[in-house]
Every structure is written in C-alpha cells, then in structure tokens.
Coordinates of N, CA and C in Angstrom, one line a residue:
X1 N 0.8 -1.2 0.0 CA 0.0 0.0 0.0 C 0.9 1.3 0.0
X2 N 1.8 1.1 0.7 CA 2.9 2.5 1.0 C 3.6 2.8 0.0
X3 N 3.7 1.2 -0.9 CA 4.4 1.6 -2.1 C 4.3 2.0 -3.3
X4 N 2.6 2.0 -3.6 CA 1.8 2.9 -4.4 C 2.2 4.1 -4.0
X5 N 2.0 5.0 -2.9 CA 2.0 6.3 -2.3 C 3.0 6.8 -2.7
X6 N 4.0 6.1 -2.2 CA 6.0 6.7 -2.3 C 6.0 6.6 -4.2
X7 N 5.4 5.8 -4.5 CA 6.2 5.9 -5.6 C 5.2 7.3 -5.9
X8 N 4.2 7.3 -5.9 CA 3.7 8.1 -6.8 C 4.6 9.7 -6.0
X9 N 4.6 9.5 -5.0 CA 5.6 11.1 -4.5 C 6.7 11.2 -4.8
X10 N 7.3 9.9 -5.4 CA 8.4 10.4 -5.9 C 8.5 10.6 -7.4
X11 N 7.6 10.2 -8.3 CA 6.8 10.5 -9.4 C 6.2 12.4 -9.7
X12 N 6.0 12.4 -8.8 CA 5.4 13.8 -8.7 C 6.5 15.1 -8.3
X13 N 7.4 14.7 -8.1 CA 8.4 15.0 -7.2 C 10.0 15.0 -8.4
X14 N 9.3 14.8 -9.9 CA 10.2 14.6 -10.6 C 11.8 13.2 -10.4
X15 N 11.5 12.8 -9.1 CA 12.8 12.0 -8.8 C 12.8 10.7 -9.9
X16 N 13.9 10.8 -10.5 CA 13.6 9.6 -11.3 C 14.3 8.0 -10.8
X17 N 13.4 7.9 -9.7 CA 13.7 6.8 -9.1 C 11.7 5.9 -8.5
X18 N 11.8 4.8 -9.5 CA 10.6 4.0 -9.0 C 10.6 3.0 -8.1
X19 N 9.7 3.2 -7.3 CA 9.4 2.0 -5.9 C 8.6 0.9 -6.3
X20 N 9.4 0.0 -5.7 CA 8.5 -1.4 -5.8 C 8.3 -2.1 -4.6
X21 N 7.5 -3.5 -4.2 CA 7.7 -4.0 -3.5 C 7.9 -5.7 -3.7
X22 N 8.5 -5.9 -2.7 CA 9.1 -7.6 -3.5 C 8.6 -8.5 -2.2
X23 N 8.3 -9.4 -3.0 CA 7.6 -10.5 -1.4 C 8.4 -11.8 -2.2
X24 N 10.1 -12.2 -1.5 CA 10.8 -12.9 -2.0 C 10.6 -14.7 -2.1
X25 N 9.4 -14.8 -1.0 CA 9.1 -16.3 -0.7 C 9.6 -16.1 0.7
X26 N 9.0 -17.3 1.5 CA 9.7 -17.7 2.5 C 10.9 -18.0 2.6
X27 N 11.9 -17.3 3.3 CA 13.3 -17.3 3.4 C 14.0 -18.0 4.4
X28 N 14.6 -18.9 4.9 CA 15.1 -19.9 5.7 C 16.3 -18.5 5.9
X29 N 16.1 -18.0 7.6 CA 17.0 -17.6 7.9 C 17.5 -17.8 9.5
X30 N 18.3 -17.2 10.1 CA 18.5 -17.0 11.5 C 16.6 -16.8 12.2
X31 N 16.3 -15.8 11.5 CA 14.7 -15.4 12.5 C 14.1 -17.0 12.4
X32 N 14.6 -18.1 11.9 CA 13.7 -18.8 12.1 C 14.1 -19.8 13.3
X33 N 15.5 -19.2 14.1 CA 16.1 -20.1 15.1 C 15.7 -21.1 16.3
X34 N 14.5 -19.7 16.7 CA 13.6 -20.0 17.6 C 12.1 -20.8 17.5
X35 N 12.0 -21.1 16.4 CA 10.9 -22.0 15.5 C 11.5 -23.0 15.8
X36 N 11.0 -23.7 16.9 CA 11.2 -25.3 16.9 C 10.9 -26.3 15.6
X37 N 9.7 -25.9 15.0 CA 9.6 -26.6 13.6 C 10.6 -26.7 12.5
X38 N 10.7 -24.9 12.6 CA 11.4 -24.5 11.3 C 12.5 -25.0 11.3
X39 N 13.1 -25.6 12.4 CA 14.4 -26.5 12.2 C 14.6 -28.0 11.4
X40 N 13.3 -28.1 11.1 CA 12.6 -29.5 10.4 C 12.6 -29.2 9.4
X41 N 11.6 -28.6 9.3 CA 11.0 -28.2 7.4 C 11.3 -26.9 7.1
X42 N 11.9 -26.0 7.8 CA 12.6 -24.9 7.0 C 13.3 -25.2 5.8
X43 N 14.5 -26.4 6.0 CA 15.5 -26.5 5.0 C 14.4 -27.2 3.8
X44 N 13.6 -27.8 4.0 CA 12.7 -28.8 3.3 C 11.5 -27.3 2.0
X45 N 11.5 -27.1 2.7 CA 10.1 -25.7 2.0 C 10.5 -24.5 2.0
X46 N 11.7 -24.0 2.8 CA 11.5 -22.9 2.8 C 12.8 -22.4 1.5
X47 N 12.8 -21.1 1.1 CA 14.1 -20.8 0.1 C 15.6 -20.5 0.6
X48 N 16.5 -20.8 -0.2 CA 17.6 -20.1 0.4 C 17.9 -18.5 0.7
X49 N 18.4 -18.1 1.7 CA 18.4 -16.7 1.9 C 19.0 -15.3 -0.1
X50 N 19.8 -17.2 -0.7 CA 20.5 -16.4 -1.6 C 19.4 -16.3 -3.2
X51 N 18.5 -17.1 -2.3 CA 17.2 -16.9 -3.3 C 16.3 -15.7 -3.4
X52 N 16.1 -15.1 -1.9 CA 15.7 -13.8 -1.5 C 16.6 -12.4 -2.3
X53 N 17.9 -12.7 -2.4 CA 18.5 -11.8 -2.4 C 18.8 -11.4 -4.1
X54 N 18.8 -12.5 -4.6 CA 18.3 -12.7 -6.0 C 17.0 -12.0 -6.3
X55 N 16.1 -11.8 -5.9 CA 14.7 -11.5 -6.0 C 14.8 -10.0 -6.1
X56 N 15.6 -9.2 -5.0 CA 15.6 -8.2 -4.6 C 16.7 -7.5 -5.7
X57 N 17.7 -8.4 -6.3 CA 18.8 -8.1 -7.3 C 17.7 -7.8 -8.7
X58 N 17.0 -8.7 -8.8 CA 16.1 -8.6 -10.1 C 15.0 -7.3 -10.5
X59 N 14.7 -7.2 -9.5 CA 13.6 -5.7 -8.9 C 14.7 -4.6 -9.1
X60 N 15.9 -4.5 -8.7 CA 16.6 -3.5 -9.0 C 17.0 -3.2 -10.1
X61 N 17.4 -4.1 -11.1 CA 17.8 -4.0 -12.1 C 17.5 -4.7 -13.6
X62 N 16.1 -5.1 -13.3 CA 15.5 -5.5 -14.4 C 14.8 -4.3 -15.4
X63 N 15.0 -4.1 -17.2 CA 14.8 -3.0 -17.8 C 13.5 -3.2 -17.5
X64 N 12.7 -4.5 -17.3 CA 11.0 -4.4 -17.3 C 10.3 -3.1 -16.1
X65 N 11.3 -3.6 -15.7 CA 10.4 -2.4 -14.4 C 11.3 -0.9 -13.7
X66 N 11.6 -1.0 -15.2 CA 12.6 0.9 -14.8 C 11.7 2.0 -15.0
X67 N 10.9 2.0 -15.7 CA 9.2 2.9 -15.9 C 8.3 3.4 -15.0
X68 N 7.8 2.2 -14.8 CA 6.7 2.1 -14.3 C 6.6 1.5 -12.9
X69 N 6.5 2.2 -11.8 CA 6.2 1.9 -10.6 C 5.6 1.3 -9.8
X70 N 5.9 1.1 -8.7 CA 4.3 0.7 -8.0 C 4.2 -0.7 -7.9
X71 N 5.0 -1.5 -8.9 CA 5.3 -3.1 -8.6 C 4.8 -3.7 -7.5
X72 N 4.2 -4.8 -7.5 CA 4.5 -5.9 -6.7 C 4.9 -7.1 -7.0
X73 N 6.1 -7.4 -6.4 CA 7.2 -8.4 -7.4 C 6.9 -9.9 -6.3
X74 N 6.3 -10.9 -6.6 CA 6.5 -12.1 -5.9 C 7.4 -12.9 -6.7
X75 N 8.5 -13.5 -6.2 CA 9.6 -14.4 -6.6 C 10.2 -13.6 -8.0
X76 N 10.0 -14.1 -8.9 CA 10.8 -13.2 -10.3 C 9.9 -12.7 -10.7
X77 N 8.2 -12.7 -10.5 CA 7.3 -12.0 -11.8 C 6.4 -11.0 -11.3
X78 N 5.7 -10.1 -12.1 CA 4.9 -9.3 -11.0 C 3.7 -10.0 -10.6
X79 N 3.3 -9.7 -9.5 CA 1.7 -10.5 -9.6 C 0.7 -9.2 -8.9
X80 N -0.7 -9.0 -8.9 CA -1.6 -8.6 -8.4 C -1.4 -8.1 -6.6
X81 N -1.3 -6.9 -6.5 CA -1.4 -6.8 -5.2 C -3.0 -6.7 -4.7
X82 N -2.9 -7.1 -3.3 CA -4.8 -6.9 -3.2 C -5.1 -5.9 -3.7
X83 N -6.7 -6.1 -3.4 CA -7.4 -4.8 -3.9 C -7.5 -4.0 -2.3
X84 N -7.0 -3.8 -1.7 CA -6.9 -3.4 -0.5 C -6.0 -2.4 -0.4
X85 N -4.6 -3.0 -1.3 CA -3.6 -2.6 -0.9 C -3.5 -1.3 -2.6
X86 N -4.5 -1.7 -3.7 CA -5.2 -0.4 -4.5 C -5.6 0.6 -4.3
X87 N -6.4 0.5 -3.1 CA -7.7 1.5 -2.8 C -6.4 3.0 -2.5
X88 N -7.1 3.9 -2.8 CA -6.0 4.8 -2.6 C -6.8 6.1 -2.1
X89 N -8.0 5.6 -1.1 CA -8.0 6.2 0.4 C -7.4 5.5 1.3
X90 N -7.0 4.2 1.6 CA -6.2 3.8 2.5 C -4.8 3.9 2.0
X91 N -4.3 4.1 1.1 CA -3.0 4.6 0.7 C -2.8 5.9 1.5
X92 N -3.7 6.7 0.9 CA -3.6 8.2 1.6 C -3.8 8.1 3.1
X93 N -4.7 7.5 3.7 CA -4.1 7.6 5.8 C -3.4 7.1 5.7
X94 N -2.7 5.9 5.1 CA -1.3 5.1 5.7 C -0.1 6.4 5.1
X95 N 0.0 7.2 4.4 CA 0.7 8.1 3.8 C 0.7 9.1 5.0
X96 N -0.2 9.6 5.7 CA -0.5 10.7 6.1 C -0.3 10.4 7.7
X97 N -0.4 9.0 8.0 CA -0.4 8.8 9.0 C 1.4 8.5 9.2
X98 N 2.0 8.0 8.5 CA 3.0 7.7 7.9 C 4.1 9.5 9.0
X99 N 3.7 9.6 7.8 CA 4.4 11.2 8.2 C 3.8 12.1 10.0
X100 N 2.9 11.6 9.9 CA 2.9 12.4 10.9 C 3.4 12.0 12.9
X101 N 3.6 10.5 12.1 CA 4.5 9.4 13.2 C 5.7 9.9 12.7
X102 N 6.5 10.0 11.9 CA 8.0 10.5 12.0 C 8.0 11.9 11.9
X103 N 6.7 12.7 11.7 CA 7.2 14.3 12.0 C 8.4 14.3 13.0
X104 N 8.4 14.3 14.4 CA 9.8 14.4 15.2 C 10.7 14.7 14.8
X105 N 11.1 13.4 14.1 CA 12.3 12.7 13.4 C 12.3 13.9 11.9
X106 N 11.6 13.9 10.9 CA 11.9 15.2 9.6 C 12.0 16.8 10.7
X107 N 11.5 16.7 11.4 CA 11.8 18.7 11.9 C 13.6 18.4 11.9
X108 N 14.3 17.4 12.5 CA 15.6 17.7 12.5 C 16.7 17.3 11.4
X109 N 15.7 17.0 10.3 CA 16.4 17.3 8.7 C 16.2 18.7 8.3
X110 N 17.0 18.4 7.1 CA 17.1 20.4 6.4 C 16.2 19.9 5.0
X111 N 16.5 19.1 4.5 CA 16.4 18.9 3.1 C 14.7 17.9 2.9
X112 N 13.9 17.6 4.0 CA 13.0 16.7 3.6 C 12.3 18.5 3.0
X113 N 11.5 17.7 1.8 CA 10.1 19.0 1.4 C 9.1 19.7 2.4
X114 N 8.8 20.1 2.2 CA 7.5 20.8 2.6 C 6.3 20.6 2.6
X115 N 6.5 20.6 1.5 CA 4.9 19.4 0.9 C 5.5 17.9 0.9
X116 N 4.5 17.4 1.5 CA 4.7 16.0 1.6 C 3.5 15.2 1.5
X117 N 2.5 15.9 0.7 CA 1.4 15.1 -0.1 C 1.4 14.5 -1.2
X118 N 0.9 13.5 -1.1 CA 1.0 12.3 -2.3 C 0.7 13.9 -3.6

C-alpha cells in the first residue's frame, strides 16, 4: 500500500527513481532459530536466503520495471497486489499517518520537502 504512495511522491516529485515492493518467498533464515519446527521443514520448504536476495537483485535492475512503478514483485514476476492494498484512500491515511508518526524525526532534517502530499 505505501508503495503505491511513495512511488507516486516520488513520481510527482520529478525524482527519477521507481518504488517497488518484493515479497521474495519464505526465506530460511537466523529469525527462524527460535521455530522449533522451522528447524525440520525450513530447509525442506523454505528458500535459500541467496534466493531472497536474488529476487531483490532482479527488482533493481531489471529493464521491465525501470518505468513504471508501484510493482509488486512475488519471486521473479509481477503479480496482483490486493485490492486493498489499490484503494487509494487507504493509501492516503497510511501516507499521512506515515508522516505524521516520523514528523519528530523530519523537523531535525534540512532537506526533507515541505509538501509531503501524495
């Protein structure tokens, strides 16, 4: 949902830089230490961490998706994000709500904008 927003602010914002979001598969990693299970069938089902990272290498620098924004990348291809995660009144409070939880934190930058509407 945030990734619709950002991208479009940074779209609007002239920056020629597009946001995506990547959901790499289940990743067999350290967080799974404490999973009694996951020490069974992690290695069995889950991907290698170097699979994840592959995923996130592809999203970066694949020519398909240097344009056009807003991606949602599962494993190597795009697929459908909900329609939930479309709606773009809940874009706009998670945007809005977004910024107004790190206001604090931007008053003690120089360079964030001013306007900071989608």
């Amino acid at each position: 949902m945030f990734t619709h927003s950002l991208n479009r602010f940074m779209k609007n914002s002239d920056c020629p830089v597009v946001v995506h979001c990547i959901h790499p598969g289940v990743i067999y990693t350290d967080l799974y230490r404490y999973v009694w299970w996951a020490k069974f069938l992690g290695p069995l089902f889950f991907q290698k961490p170097e699979i994840g990272a592959e995923v996130a290498v592809y999203a970066a620098l694949s020519a398909n998706l240097e344009t056009d924004g807003g991606k949602y990348i599962e494993e190597y291809s795009e697929v459908q994000s909900s329609k939930y995660s479309q709606d773009q009144e809940y874009q706009s409070r998670l945007w809005n709500e977004t910024w107004k939880i790190l206001q604090p934190w931007l008053d003690e930058v120089d360079d964030i904008p001013s306007d900071l509407s989608e």
